[in-house]
C-alpha positions as a Python dict, from the first residue, in 0.01 Angstrom:
ca = {
    (1, 'X'): (0, 0, 0),
    (2, 'X'): (-314, 170, -126),
    (3, 'X'): (-575, -98, -194),
    (4, 'X'): (-792, 138, -398),
    (5, 'X'): (-558, 154, -697),
    (6, 'X'): (-764, 130, -1015),
    (7, 'X'): (-696, 138, -1388),
    (8, 'X'): (-747, 464, -1575),
    (9, 'X'): (-650, 569, -1925),
    (10, 'X'): (-415, 867, -1945),
    (11, 'X'): (-297, 1044, -2259),
    (12, 'X'): (79, 1094, -2256),
    (13, 'X'): (317, 1287, -2478),
    (14, 'X'): (607, 1075, -2597),
    (15, 'X'): (952, 1212, -2660),
    (16, 'X'): (1272, 1077, -2805),
    (17, 'X'): (1426, 736, -2753),
    (18, 'X'): (1708, 751, -2499),
    (19, 'X'): (1932, 443, -2462),
    (20, 'X'): (1661, 231, -2625),
    (21, 'X'): (1381, 351, -2395),
    (22, 'X'): (1101, 589, -2491),
    (23, 'X'): (1084, 910, -2287),
    (24, 'X'): (740, 1018, -2161),
    (25, 'X'): (745, 1398, -2180),
    (26, 'X'): (414, 1466, -2004),
    (27, 'X'): (99, 1304, -1873),
    (28, 'X'): (245, 1098, -1586),
    (29, 'X'): (337, 1192, -1233),
    (30, 'X'): (609, 1039, -1019),
    (31, 'X'): (349, 842, -822),
    (32, 'X'): (171, 688, -1124),
    (33, 'X'): (202, 319, -1204),
    (34, 'X'): (231, 204, -1567),
    (35, 'X'): (98, -134, -1675),
    (36, 'X'): (376, -310, -1866),
    (37, 'X'): (253, -668, -1838),
    (38, 'X'): (-94, -817, -1809),
    (39, 'X'): (-282, -541, -1989),
    (40, 'X'): (-502, -809, -2149),
    (41, 'X'): (-642, -883, -1799),
    (42, 'X'): (-772, -526, -1759),
    (43, 'X'): (-1133, -544, -1866),
    (44, 'X'): (-1264, -193, -1792),
    (45, 'X'): (-1156, 150, -1665),
    (46, 'X'): (-1184, 156, -1289),
    (47, 'X'): (-1085, -210, -1252),
    (48, 'X'): (-895, -262, -927),
    (49, 'X'): (-534, -373, -963),
    (50, 'X'): (-255, -486, -733),
    (51, 'X'): (60, -333, -879),
    (52, 'X'): (394, -505, -847),
    (53, 'X'): (692, -275, -874),
    (54, 'X'): (968, -425, -1087),
    (55, 'X'): (1304, -294, -1198),
    (56, 'X'): (1310, -172, -1554),
    (57, 'X'): (1522, -408, -1760),
    (58, 'X'): (1715, -362, -2078),
    (59, 'X'): (1510, -279, -2388),
    (60, 'X'): (1404, -582, -2595),
    (61, 'X'): (1646, -497, -2878),
    (62, 'X'): (1942, -503, -2639),
    (63, 'X'): (1829, -833, -2490),
    (64, 'X'): (1806, -988, -2837),
    (65, 'X'): (2153, -860, -2928),
    (66, 'X'): (2301, -1011, -2610),
    (67, 'X'): (2181, -1362, -2693),
}
């Protein structure tokens, strides 16, 4: 694992919603990580991070409907 992974801000182009998930049309590459939890702990661009890869779960609306 690369220990020099740092936070940067990237502009992305969003597309349609597909099965409850938003499609990112452009701006990300296959090797990019996306912060989905803990963004409040990122204090500045260039901050080092230790990414944890997690499986993408069901969208929040589907989880609420299942309960």
